PDB file of C-alpha atoms and ligand atoms in Angstrom:
ATOM      1  CA  MET A   1     135.365 -75.540 -85.465  1.00 62.00           C
ATOM      2  CA  SER A   2     138.537 -77.570 -86.799  1.00 74.00           C
ATOM      3  CA  ILE A   3     141.747 -78.146 -84.838  1.00 76.00           C
ATOM      4  CA  CYS A   4     144.868 -78.561 -86.345  1.00 89.00           C
ATOM      5  CA  ILE A   5     148.000 -79.607 -84.287  1.00 95.00           C
ATOM      6  CA  GLU A   6     150.946 -77.847 -85.787  1.00 96.00           C
ATOM      7  CA  LEU A   7     154.267 -79.046 -84.718  1.00 98.00           C
ATOM      8  CA  ALA A   8     156.282 -76.603 -87.144  1.00 98.00           C
ATOM      9  CA  GLY A   9     159.689 -76.061 -85.127  1.00 98.00           C
ATOM     10  CA  LYS A  10     159.404 -78.324 -82.890  1.00 98.00           C
ATOM     11  CA  THR A  11     161.963 -81.505 -82.135  1.00 98.00           C
ATOM     12  CA  ALA A  12     161.029 -84.610 -81.179  1.00 98.00           C
ATOM     13  CA  VAL A  13     163.177 -87.699 -80.294  1.00 99.00           C
ATOM     14  CA  VAL A  14     161.071 -90.786 -80.545  1.00 99.00           C
ATOM     15  CA  THR A  15     163.220 -93.945 -79.351  1.00 99.00           C
ATOM     16  CA  GLY A  16     162.170 -97.591 -80.875  1.00 98.00           C
ATOM     17  CA  GLY A  17     160.921 -95.439 -83.936  1.00 98.00           C
ATOM     18  CA  SER A  18     161.852 -97.623 -86.732  1.00 98.00           C
ATOM     19  CA  SER A  19     159.424-100.448 -85.974  1.00 97.00           C
ATOM     20  CA  GLY A  20     154.967-100.146 -85.023  1.00 97.00           C
ATOM     21  CA  ILE A  21     153.573 -98.146 -83.097  1.00 98.00           C
ATOM     22  CA  GLY A  22     157.176 -96.015 -82.609  1.00 98.00           C
ATOM     23  CA  LEU A  23     157.386 -96.109 -86.288  1.00 98.00           C
ATOM     24  CA  SER A  24     153.552 -94.861 -86.684  1.00 98.00           C
ATOM     25  CA  ILE A  25     154.384 -91.763 -83.697  1.00 98.00           C
ATOM     26  CA  SER A  26     157.278 -90.462 -85.950  1.00 98.00           C
ATOM     27  CA  LYS A  27     155.447 -90.403 -88.996  1.00 98.00           C
ATOM     28  CA  VAL A  28     152.134 -88.682 -87.279  1.00 98.00           C
ATOM     29  CA  LEU A  29     154.720 -85.851 -85.787  1.00 98.00           C
ATOM     30  CA  LEU A  30     156.699 -85.785 -89.163  1.00 98.00           C
ATOM     31  CA  ASN A  31     152.564 -85.095 -90.679  1.00 98.00           C
ATOM     32  CA  ALA A  32     152.739 -82.330 -87.779  1.00 98.00           C
ATOM     33  CA  GLY A  33     155.422 -80.670 -89.068  1.00 98.00           C
ATOM     34  CA  ALA A  34     157.886 -81.523 -86.192  1.00 98.00           C
ATOM     35  CA  ARG A  35     161.621 -82.560 -86.600  1.00 98.00           C
ATOM     36  CA  VAL A  36     162.172 -86.217 -85.802  1.00 98.00           C
ATOM     37  CA  ILE A  37     165.077 -87.716 -84.819  1.00 98.00           C
ATOM     38  CA  ILE A  38     164.537 -91.591 -84.762  1.00 98.00           C
ATOM     39  CA  ILE A  39     166.641 -93.594 -82.292  1.00 98.00           C
ATOM     40  CA  ASP A  40     166.406 -97.244 -82.780  1.00 98.00           C
ATOM     41  CA  ILE A  41     168.559-100.864 -82.149  1.00 98.00           C
ATOM     42  CA  ASP A  42     167.593-102.053 -84.996  1.00 98.00           C
ATOM     43  CA  ASP A  43     169.090-100.436 -87.972  1.00 97.00           C
ATOM     44  CA  LYS A  44     168.310-102.527 -90.835  1.00 98.00           C
ATOM     45  CA  ARG A  45     164.624-102.322 -89.776  1.00 98.00           C
ATOM     46  CA  PHE A  46     165.127 -98.714 -89.970  1.00 98.00           C
ATOM     47  CA  GLU A  47     166.464 -98.809 -93.399  1.00 98.00           C
ATOM     48  CA  THR A  48     163.445-100.618 -95.111  1.00 98.00           C
ATOM     49  CA  VAL A  49     161.052 -97.893 -93.329  1.00 98.00           C
ATOM     50  CA  LYS A  50     163.349 -94.812 -95.041  1.00 98.00           C
ATOM     51  CA  ASP A  51     161.608 -94.655 -97.970  1.00 98.00           C
ATOM     52  CA  GLU A  52     158.108 -94.441 -96.456  1.00 97.00           C
ATOM     53  CA  ILE A  53     159.575 -91.739 -93.919  1.00 98.00           C
ATOM     54  CA  LYS A  54     161.167 -89.728 -96.066  1.00 98.00           C
ATOM     55  CA  LYS A  55     157.880 -89.728 -98.886  1.00 98.00           C
ATOM     56  CA  ILE A  56     156.370 -87.617 -95.611  1.00 98.00           C
ATOM     57  CA  SER A  57     159.157 -85.095 -95.013  1.00 98.00           C
ATOM     58  CA  ALA A  58     162.727 -85.183 -95.165  1.00 98.00           C
ATOM     59  CA  GLU A  59     163.206 -83.540 -91.755  1.00 98.00           C
ATOM     60  CA  PHE A  60     164.425 -86.706 -89.714  1.00 98.00           C
ATOM     61  CA  ASP A  61     167.292 -88.655 -88.671  1.00 98.00           C
ATOM     62  CA  PHE A  62     168.821 -91.660 -87.145  1.00 98.00           C
ATOM     63  CA  TYR A  63     170.926 -93.035 -84.334  1.00 98.00           C
ATOM     64  CA  SER A  64     171.768 -96.152 -83.924  1.00 98.00           C
ATOM     65  CA  ALA A  65     172.091 -96.985 -80.398  1.00 98.00           C
ATOM     66  CA  ASP A  66     170.889 -99.675 -77.613  1.00 98.00           C
ATOM     67  CA  ILE A  67     168.592 -97.485 -75.331  1.00 98.00           C
ATOM     68  CA  LYS A  68     169.848-100.172 -72.034  1.00 98.00           C
ATOM     69  CA  ASN A  69     173.151 -98.728 -72.770  1.00 98.00           C
ATOM     70  CA  SER A  70     173.727 -95.834 -71.015  1.00 98.00           C
ATOM     71  CA  GLU A  71     177.343 -94.635 -72.018  1.00 98.00           C
ATOM     72  CA  LYS A  72     175.819 -94.799 -75.455  1.00 98.00           C
ATOM     73  CA  ILE A  73     172.925 -93.220 -74.849  1.00 98.00           C
ATOM     74  CA  SER A  74     174.514 -90.284 -72.924  1.00 98.00           C
ATOM     75  CA  GLU A  75     177.277 -89.665 -75.790  1.00 98.00           C
ATOM     76  CA  THR A  76     174.117 -90.121 -78.276  1.00 98.00           C
ATOM     77  CA  VAL A  77     172.149 -87.214 -77.224  1.00 98.00           C
ATOM     78  CA  GLN A  78     175.138 -85.007 -76.430  1.00 98.00           C
ATOM     79  CA  VAL A  79     176.100 -85.484 -80.437  1.00 98.00           C
ATOM     80  CA  MET A  80     172.289 -85.114 -81.202  1.00 98.00           C
ATOM     81  CA  ILE A  81     172.035 -81.845 -78.928  1.00 97.00           C
ATOM     82  CA  SER A  82     175.236 -80.003 -81.313  1.00 97.00           C
ATOM     83  CA  LYS A  83     173.546 -81.054 -84.128  1.00 97.00           C
ATOM     84  CA  GLU A  84     170.158 -79.897 -83.111  1.00 97.00           C
ATOM     85  CA  SER A  85     170.578 -77.757 -80.597  1.00 93.00           C
ATOM     86  CA  LYS A  86     167.390 -78.569 -78.574  1.00 97.00           C
ATOM     87  CA  ILE A  87     165.356 -81.678 -77.865  1.00 98.00           C
ATOM     88  CA  ASP A  88     161.428 -80.268 -77.299  1.00 98.00           C
ATOM     89  CA  ILE A  89     159.898 -83.566 -76.982  1.00 99.00           C
ATOM     90  CA  LEU A  90     160.870 -86.643 -76.211  1.00 99.00           C
ATOM     91  CA  VAL A  91     159.115 -90.076 -76.999  1.00 99.00           C
ATOM     92  CA  ASN A  92     160.162 -93.205 -74.584  1.00 99.00           C
ATOM     93  CA  ASN A  93     158.546 -96.076 -76.874  1.00 98.00           C
ATOM     94  CA  ALA A  94     161.532 -98.657 -77.267  1.00 98.00           C
ATOM     95  CA  GLY A  95     159.949-101.706 -75.388  1.00 98.00           C
ATOM     96  CA  ILE A  96     160.683-105.556 -75.383  1.00 97.00           C
ATOM     97  CA  VAL A  97     158.632-108.441 -74.200  1.00 97.00           C
ATOM     98  CA  LYS A  98     160.337-112.058 -72.779  1.00 97.00           C
ATOM     99  CA  ASP A  99     157.328-113.759 -71.722  1.00 96.00           C
ATOM    100  CA  GLY A 100     157.203-116.922 -69.114  1.00 97.00           C
ATOM    101  CA  LEU A 101     155.972-118.010 -65.999  1.00 98.00           C
ATOM    102  CA  LEU A 102     157.599-116.287 -62.961  1.00 98.00           C
ATOM    103  CA  ILE A 103     158.560-119.750 -61.388  1.00 98.00           C
ATOM    104  CA  ARG A 104     160.194-120.399 -64.941  1.00 97.00           C
ATOM    105  CA  MET A 105     161.634-116.698 -65.846  1.00 98.00           C
ATOM    106  CA  SER A 106     165.605-116.686 -66.029  1.00 98.00           C
ATOM    107  CA  ASP A 107     167.072-113.727 -64.034  1.00 98.00           C
ATOM    108  CA  GLU A 108     168.425-112.939 -67.522  1.00 98.00           C
ATOM    109  CA  ASP A 109     164.848-112.141 -68.929  1.00 98.00           C
ATOM    110  CA  TRP A 110     164.075-110.594 -65.974  1.00 98.00           C
ATOM    111  CA  LEU A 111     166.891-108.371 -66.441  1.00 98.00           C
ATOM    112  CA  ASP A 112     166.383-107.400 -69.707  1.00 98.00           C
ATOM    113  CA  VAL A 113     163.065-106.199 -69.999  1.00 99.00           C
ATOM    114  CA  ILE A 114     163.093-104.206 -66.830  1.00 99.00           C
ATOM    115  CA  ASP A 115     166.418-103.092 -68.475  1.00 98.00           C
ATOM    116  CA  VAL A 116     165.402-102.096 -72.264  1.00 99.00           C
ATOM    117  CA  ASN A 117     161.943-101.146 -70.955  1.00 98.00           C
ATOM    118  CA  LEU A 118     162.698 -98.951 -67.707  1.00 99.00           C
ATOM    119  CA  ASN A 119     166.482 -98.501 -67.375  1.00 99.00           C
ATOM    120  CA  GLY A 120     166.550 -97.122 -71.049  1.00 99.00           C
ATOM    121  CA  MET A 121     163.691 -94.710 -70.478  1.00 99.00           C
ATOM    122  CA  PHE A 122     166.070 -93.709 -67.068  1.00 99.00           C
ATOM    123  CA  TYR A 123     168.900 -92.977 -69.226  1.00 98.00           C
ATOM    124  CA  ILE A 124     167.836 -91.400 -71.975  1.00 98.00           C
ATOM    125  CA  THR A 125     165.214 -89.281 -69.985  1.00 99.00           C
ATOM    126  CA  LYS A 126     167.915 -88.257 -67.646  1.00 98.00           C
ATOM    127  CA  ASN A 127     170.581 -86.739 -70.143  1.00 98.00           C
ATOM    128  CA  VAL A 128     167.362 -85.355 -72.009  1.00 98.00           C
ATOM    129  CA  LEU A 129     166.177 -83.621 -69.302  1.00 98.00           C
ATOM    130  CA  LYS A 130     169.101 -81.687 -68.270  1.00 97.00           C
ATOM    131  CA  HIS A 131     168.750 -79.655 -71.823  1.00 98.00           C
ATOM    132  CA  MET A 132     164.867 -79.343 -71.132  1.00 98.00           C
ATOM    133  CA  VAL A 133     165.704 -77.884 -67.895  1.00 98.00           C
ATOM    134  CA  LYS A 134     167.868 -75.212 -69.645  1.00 98.00           C
ATOM    135  CA  ALA A 135     165.466 -74.261 -72.084  1.00 98.00           C
ATOM    136  CA  LYS A 136     162.415 -74.401 -69.296  1.00 98.00           C
ATOM    137  CA  SER A 137     159.862 -76.234 -71.382  1.00 98.00           C
ATOM    138  CA  GLY A 138     159.815 -79.912 -72.380  1.00 98.00           C
ATOM    139  CA  ARG A 139     157.296 -82.627 -73.327  1.00 98.00           C
ATOM    140  CA  ILE A 140     157.795 -86.294 -72.209  1.00 99.00           C
ATOM    141  CA  ILE A 141     155.901 -88.966 -73.126  1.00 99.00           C
ATOM    142  CA  SER A 142     156.489 -92.543 -72.289  1.00 99.00           C
ATOM    143  CA  ILE A 143     154.633 -95.695 -73.540  1.00 99.00           C
ATOM    144  CA  ALA A 144     153.453 -98.015 -70.400  1.00 99.00           C
ATOM    145  CA  SER A 145     150.752-100.580 -71.429  1.00 98.00           C
ATOM    146  CA  VAL A 146     147.538-102.195 -69.629  1.00 98.00           C
ATOM    147  CA  ILE A 147     149.309-104.324 -68.522  1.00 98.00           C
ATOM    148  CA  GLY A 148     151.907-102.171 -65.757  1.00 98.00           C
ATOM    149  CA  GLU A 149     148.121-101.587 -64.543  1.00 98.00           C
ATOM    150  CA  ILE A 150     146.605-105.002 -64.431  1.00 97.00           C
ATOM    151  CA  GLY A 151     149.392-107.395 -64.468  1.00 97.00           C
ATOM    152  CA  ASN A 152     149.593-110.389 -66.520  1.00 95.00           C
ATOM    153  CA  MET A 153     149.873-113.954 -66.437  1.00 95.00           C
ATOM    154  CA  GLY A 154     153.397-114.775 -68.203  1.00 96.00           C
ATOM    155  CA  GLN A 155     154.471-111.154 -67.763  1.00 97.00           C
ATOM    156  CA  ALA A 156     155.727-110.572 -64.365  1.00 98.00           C
ATOM    157  CA  ASN A 157     158.949-108.422 -65.696  1.00 98.00           C
ATOM    158  CA  TYR A 158     156.797-106.660 -68.390  1.00 98.00           C
ATOM    159  CA  ALA A 159     154.571-105.802 -66.124  1.00 98.00           C
ATOM    160  CA  ALA A 160     156.317-104.721 -63.754  1.00 99.00           C
ATOM    161  CA  SER A 161     158.789-102.508 -66.004  1.00 99.00           C
ATOM    162  CA  LYS A 162     155.523-100.696 -67.512  1.00 99.00           C
ATOM    163  CA  ALA A 163     154.416-100.251 -64.133  1.00 99.00           C
ATOM    164  CA  GLY A 164     157.635 -98.505 -63.017  1.00 99.00           C
ATOM    165  CA  ILE A 165     157.247 -96.221 -66.240  1.00 99.00           C
ATOM    166  CA  ILE A 166     154.054 -95.373 -65.182  1.00 99.00           C
ATOM    167  CA  ALA A 167     156.034 -94.264 -61.551  1.00 99.00           C
ATOM    168  CA  LEU A 168     158.775 -92.677 -63.469  1.00 99.00           C
ATOM    169  CA  THR A 169     156.803 -90.686 -65.100  1.00 99.00           C
ATOM    170  CA  LYS A 170     154.581 -89.260 -62.117  1.00 99.00           C
ATOM    171  CA  SER A 171     157.928 -88.324 -60.192  1.00 99.00           C
ATOM    172  CA  ILE A 172     159.364 -86.504 -63.150  1.00 99.00           C
ATOM    173  CA  ALA A 173     156.214 -84.688 -63.997  1.00 99.00           C
ATOM    174  CA  LYS A 174     156.503 -83.455 -59.866  1.00 98.00           C
ATOM    175  CA  GLU A 175     159.896 -82.742 -59.727  1.00 98.00           C
ATOM    176  CA  TYR A 176     159.835 -80.571 -63.213  1.00 98.00           C
ATOM    177  CA  ALA A 177     156.699 -78.801 -63.561  1.00 98.00           C
ATOM    178  CA  ALA A 178     158.218 -75.678 -61.970  1.00 98.00           C
ATOM    179  CA  ARG A 179     160.787 -75.787 -64.665  1.00 98.00           C
ATOM    180  CA  GLY A 180     158.255 -75.899 -67.382  1.00 98.00           C
ATOM    181  CA  ILE A 181     158.097 -79.959 -68.314  1.00 98.00           C
ATOM    182  CA  LEU A 182     155.588 -82.121 -68.838  1.00 98.00           C
ATOM    183  CA  ALA A 183     155.728 -85.485 -68.387  1.00 99.00           C
ATOM    184  CA  ASN A 184     152.922 -88.060 -69.396  1.00 99.00           C
ATOM    185  CA  ALA A 185     152.083 -91.580 -70.115  1.00 99.00           C
ATOM    186  CA  VAL A 186     150.529 -93.340 -72.536  1.00 99.00           C
ATOM    187  CA  ALA A 187     149.099 -96.938 -71.648  1.00 98.00           C
ATOM    188  CA  PRO A 188     147.656 -99.243 -75.078  1.00 98.00           C
ATOM    189  CA  GLY A 189     145.416-102.026 -74.689  1.00 97.00           C
ATOM    190  CA  PHE A 190     146.063-104.416 -77.360  1.00 95.00           C
ATOM    191  CA  ILE A 191     147.787-102.894 -80.596  1.00 96.00           C
ATOM    192  CA  ARG A 192     148.655-104.491 -83.972  1.00 93.00           C
ATOM    193  CA  THR A 193     152.613-104.403 -84.457  1.00 91.00           C
ATOM    194  CA  VAL A 194     155.253-107.328 -84.866  1.00 87.00           C
ATOM    195  CA  MET A 195     155.321-107.498 -80.873  1.00 83.00           C
ATOM    196  CA  THR A 196     151.739-108.809 -81.033  1.00 87.00           C
ATOM    197  CA  ASP A 197     151.234-110.831 -84.423  1.00 87.00           C
ATOM    198  CA  LYS A 198     153.917-113.450 -82.629  1.00 85.00           C
ATOM    199  CA  LEU A 199     150.702-114.818 -80.353  1.00 87.00           C
ATOM    200  CA  PRO A 200     148.313-117.411 -81.900  1.00 90.00           C
ATOM    201  CA  ASP A 201     145.636-116.491 -83.139  1.00 91.00           C
ATOM    202  CA  ASP A 202     142.913-117.909 -80.490  1.00 92.00           C
ATOM    203  CA  VAL A 203     144.788-115.832 -78.055  1.00 88.00           C
ATOM    204  CA  LYS A 204     144.552-112.904 -79.941  1.00 90.00           C
ATOM    205  CA  GLU A 205     140.530-113.780 -80.853  1.00 91.00           C
ATOM    206  CA  ALA A 206     140.160-114.188 -76.746  1.00 90.00           C
ATOM    207  CA  ILE A 207     141.773-110.756 -76.660  1.00 90.00           C
ATOM    208  CA  LYS A 208     139.613-109.116 -78.425  1.00 92.00           C
ATOM    209  CA  LYS A 209     136.332-110.121 -77.116  1.00 93.00           C
ATOM    210  CA  SER A 210     137.634-108.859 -73.455  1.00 91.00           C
ATOM    211  CA  ILE A 211     137.904-105.530 -74.875  1.00 96.00           C
ATOM    212  CA  PRO A 212     134.485-103.523 -74.845  1.00 97.00           C
ATOM    213  CA  LEU A 213     134.989-101.827 -78.262  1.00 97.00           C
ATOM    214  CA  ASN A 214     135.842-105.432 -79.999  1.00 94.00           C
ATOM    215  CA  LYS A 215     138.734-104.507 -81.669  1.00 93.00           C
ATOM    216  CA  ILE A 216     141.930-104.705 -81.541  1.00 93.00           C
ATOM    217  CA  ALA A 217     143.826-101.720 -82.244  1.00 96.00           C
ATOM    218  CA  GLU A 218     146.289 -99.720 -85.018  1.00 97.00           C
ATOM    219  CA  PRO A 219     149.691 -97.919 -83.898  1.00 98.00           C
ATOM    220  CA  GLU A 220     147.972 -94.896 -85.439  1.00 98.00           C
ATOM    221  CA  GLU A 221     145.712 -95.004 -82.629  1.00 98.00           C
ATOM    222  CA  ILE A 222     148.445 -94.898 -80.252  1.00 98.00           C
ATOM    223  CA  ALA A 223     150.261 -92.072 -82.562  1.00 98.00           C
ATOM    224  CA  ASN A 224     147.266 -89.964 -82.079  1.00 98.00           C
ATOM    225  CA  ALA A 225     147.323 -89.735 -78.433  1.00 98.00           C
ATOM    226  CA  VAL A 226     150.991 -88.788 -78.593  1.00 98.00           C
ATOM    227  CA  LEU A 227     150.171 -86.122 -81.257  1.00 98.00           C
ATOM    228  CA  PHE A 228     147.718 -84.506 -78.218  1.00 98.00           C
ATOM    229  CA  LEU A 229     150.335 -84.757 -75.949  1.00 98.00           C
ATOM    230  CA  CYS A 230     152.577 -83.038 -77.563  1.00 98.00           C
ATOM    231  CA  SER A 231     150.332 -80.156 -78.531  1.00 98.00           C
ATOM    232  CA  GLU A 232     149.388 -77.094 -76.700  1.00 97.00           C
ATOM    233  CA  LEU A 233     145.976 -78.597 -76.288  1.00 97.00           C
ATOM    234  CA  SER A 234     147.298 -80.528 -73.451  1.00 98.00           C
ATOM    235  CA  ALA A 235     149.129 -77.545 -71.897  1.00 98.00           C
ATOM    236  CA  TYR A 236     147.050 -78.457 -68.242  1.00 98.00           C
ATOM    237  CA  ILE A 237     148.010 -82.374 -68.402  1.00 98.00           C
ATOM    238  CA  THR A 238     150.911 -83.643 -66.231  1.00 99.00           C
ATOM    239  CA  GLY A 239     151.645 -87.079 -64.479  1.00 99.00           C
ATOM    240  CA  SER A 240     148.434 -88.806 -66.316  1.00 98.00           C
ATOM    241  CA  VAL A 241     148.673 -91.494 -67.893  1.00 98.00           C
ATOM    242  CA  LEU A 242     146.269 -91.914 -70.916  1.00 98.00           C
ATOM    243  CA  ASN A 243     144.639 -95.266 -71.379  1.00 98.00           C
ATOM    244  CA  VAL A 244     144.311 -96.189 -74.989  1.00 98.00           C
ATOM    245  CA  ASN A 245     142.910 -99.767 -75.007  1.00 98.00           C
ATOM    246  CA  GLY A 246     139.137 -99.633 -76.123  1.00 98.00           C
ATOM    247  CA  GLY A 247     137.915-100.161 -72.924  1.00 98.00           C
ATOM    248  CA  MET A 248     140.058-102.910 -71.537  1.00 96.00           C
ATOM    249  CA  TYR A 249     140.637-101.546 -67.758  1.00 97.00           C
ATOM    250  CA  MET A 250     138.905 -98.669 -66.642  1.00 96.00           C
TER     251      MET A 250
HETATM  252  P1  NAI B   1     157.784-103.417 -81.871  1.00 85.61           P
HETATM  253  O1  NAI B   1     158.440-104.791 -81.564  1.00 85.61           O
HETATM  254  O2  NAI B   1     156.979-103.241 -83.200  1.00 85.61           O
HETATM  255  O3  NAI B   1     158.520-102.216 -81.860  1.00 85.61           O
HETATM  256  C1  NAI B   1     160.080-101.780 -80.889  1.00 85.61           C
HETATM  257  C2  NAI B   1     161.157-101.155 -81.157  1.00 85.61           C
HETATM  258  O4  NAI B   1     161.664-100.645 -80.122  1.00 85.61           O
HETATM  259  C3  NAI B   1     162.011-101.860 -82.560  1.00 85.61           C
HETATM  260  O5  NAI B   1     162.056-100.681 -83.133  1.00 85.61           O
HETATM  261  C4  NAI B   1     162.964-102.141 -81.886  1.00 85.61           C
HETATM  262  O6  NAI B   1     163.941-102.284 -82.636  1.00 85.61           O
HETATM  263  C5  NAI B   1     162.957-101.007 -80.983  1.00 85.61           C
HETATM  264  N1  NAI B   1     164.075-101.731 -80.137  1.00 85.61           N
HETATM  265  C6  NAI B   1     163.585-102.924 -79.263  1.00 85.61           C
HETATM  266  N2  NAI B   1     164.597-103.043 -78.132  1.00 85.61           N
HETATM  267  C7  NAI B   1     165.477-101.791 -78.134  1.00 85.61           C
HETATM  268  C8  NAI B   1     166.928-101.418 -77.329  1.00 85.61           C
HETATM  269  N3  NAI B   1     167.508-101.968 -76.979  1.00 85.61           N
HETATM  270  N4  NAI B   1     167.073-100.029 -77.754  1.00 85.61           N
HETATM  271  C9  NAI B   1     166.950 -99.418 -78.857  1.00 85.61           C
HETATM  272  N5  NAI B   1     165.692 -99.563 -79.693  1.00 85.61           N
HETATM  273  C10 NAI B   1     164.939-100.993 -79.160  1.00 85.61           C
HETATM  274  O7  NAI B   1     156.958-102.888 -80.426  1.00 85.61           O
HETATM  275  P2  NAI B   1     155.339-102.203 -80.436  1.00 85.61           P
HETATM  276  O8  NAI B   1     154.433-103.488 -80.174  1.00 85.61           O
HETATM  277  O9  NAI B   1     155.738-101.266 -81.895  1.00 85.61           O
HETATM  278  O10 NAI B   1     155.971-101.224 -79.039  1.00 85.61           O
HETATM  279  C11 NAI B   1     156.011-100.440 -79.087  1.00 85.61           C
HETATM  280  C12 NAI B   1     155.852-100.211 -77.538  1.00 85.61           C
HETATM  281  O11 NAI B   1     155.001 -99.740 -77.116  1.00 85.61           O
HETATM  282  C13 NAI B   1     156.800-101.050 -76.453  1.00 85.61           C
HETATM  283  O12 NAI B   1     157.032-100.233 -75.413  1.00 85.61           O
HETATM  284  C14 NAI B   1     155.830-101.877 -75.745  1.00 85.61           C
HETATM  285  O13 NAI B   1     155.780-102.630 -74.456  1.00 85.61           O
HETATM  286  C15 NAI B   1     154.188-101.284 -75.717  1.00 85.61           C
HETATM  287  N6  NAI B   1     153.023-101.522 -75.936  1.00 85.61           N
HETATM  288  C16 NAI B   1     152.678-102.195 -76.969  1.00 85.61           C
HETATM  289  C17 NAI B   1     151.867-102.545 -77.205  1.00 85.61           C
HETATM  290  C18 NAI B   1     150.717-103.775 -78.487  1.00 85.61           C
HETATM  291  O14 NAI B   1     150.242-104.319 -78.349  1.00 85.61           O
HETATM  292  N7  NAI B   1     151.887-103.714 -79.297  1.00 85.61           N
HETATM  293  C19 NAI B   1     150.052-102.946 -76.020  1.00 85.61           C
HETATM  294  C20 NAI B   1     150.841-101.902 -75.131  1.00 85.61           C
HETATM  295  C21 NAI B   1     152.348-101.478 -75.207  1.00 85.61           C
END
């Protein structure tokens, strides 16, 4: 039996969709037939990937916005709704790291990471949910991290933001299940993107050795998990955390 996931007629919003995992999610959803709206702070980066996106489908649009700016996000969602008329899927993917040992971490680095990764998810989800509630359906998939489950040295801000994403996801799942809205998180392990390319080679090698599947994942491996959570195949799954980490944490 072959299963083909079909998202024709669905509109998906992907935050941080100009790069890495978000770009891959955007491409995979476009390939499945969805219309994809990318929200990203980096419009220059989007310009560099626009043509490769266009090769898959012309059914996409781009909004430049900072996810941690509550007013701008509310305004962007309003403009989007007036143009698209609906949002079926929201993928909360935009995220940053500002690593450092807790004792030396500045208030600014703590707040920046919490603002983008967690508060950003709150701002956009709140605005999109209003429309999903009216439509009595919707899927919200948020990209957490294995670090939000196990913690990490030098990543207190990041770990706390990602654990917050998981708790927020479960609360949305409980609050809106009766309205036909499913909320799940995907927790990636170690994925090859600009976020992780910065690490020294010996650190990358040590991380690889700690992964039972002995491999650093490609962004598509996360995108495929998101595709599953957007599809009818996952219609009875809500409030869950799907670990896509090669066995790093079980
Ligand atoms: P990336 O740095 O390649 O992409 C992040 C995207 O988010 C970029 O396009 C960036 O412009 C956008 N962005 C950043 N701040 C923003 C803001 N304030 N407003 C709007 N857009 C903003 O990173 P990557 O690796 O693709 O990460 C994507 C998500 O996956 C993040 O949430 C990250 O925490 C998570 N993740 C990544 C892992 C990895 O190994 N790369 C592992 C686990 C989770």
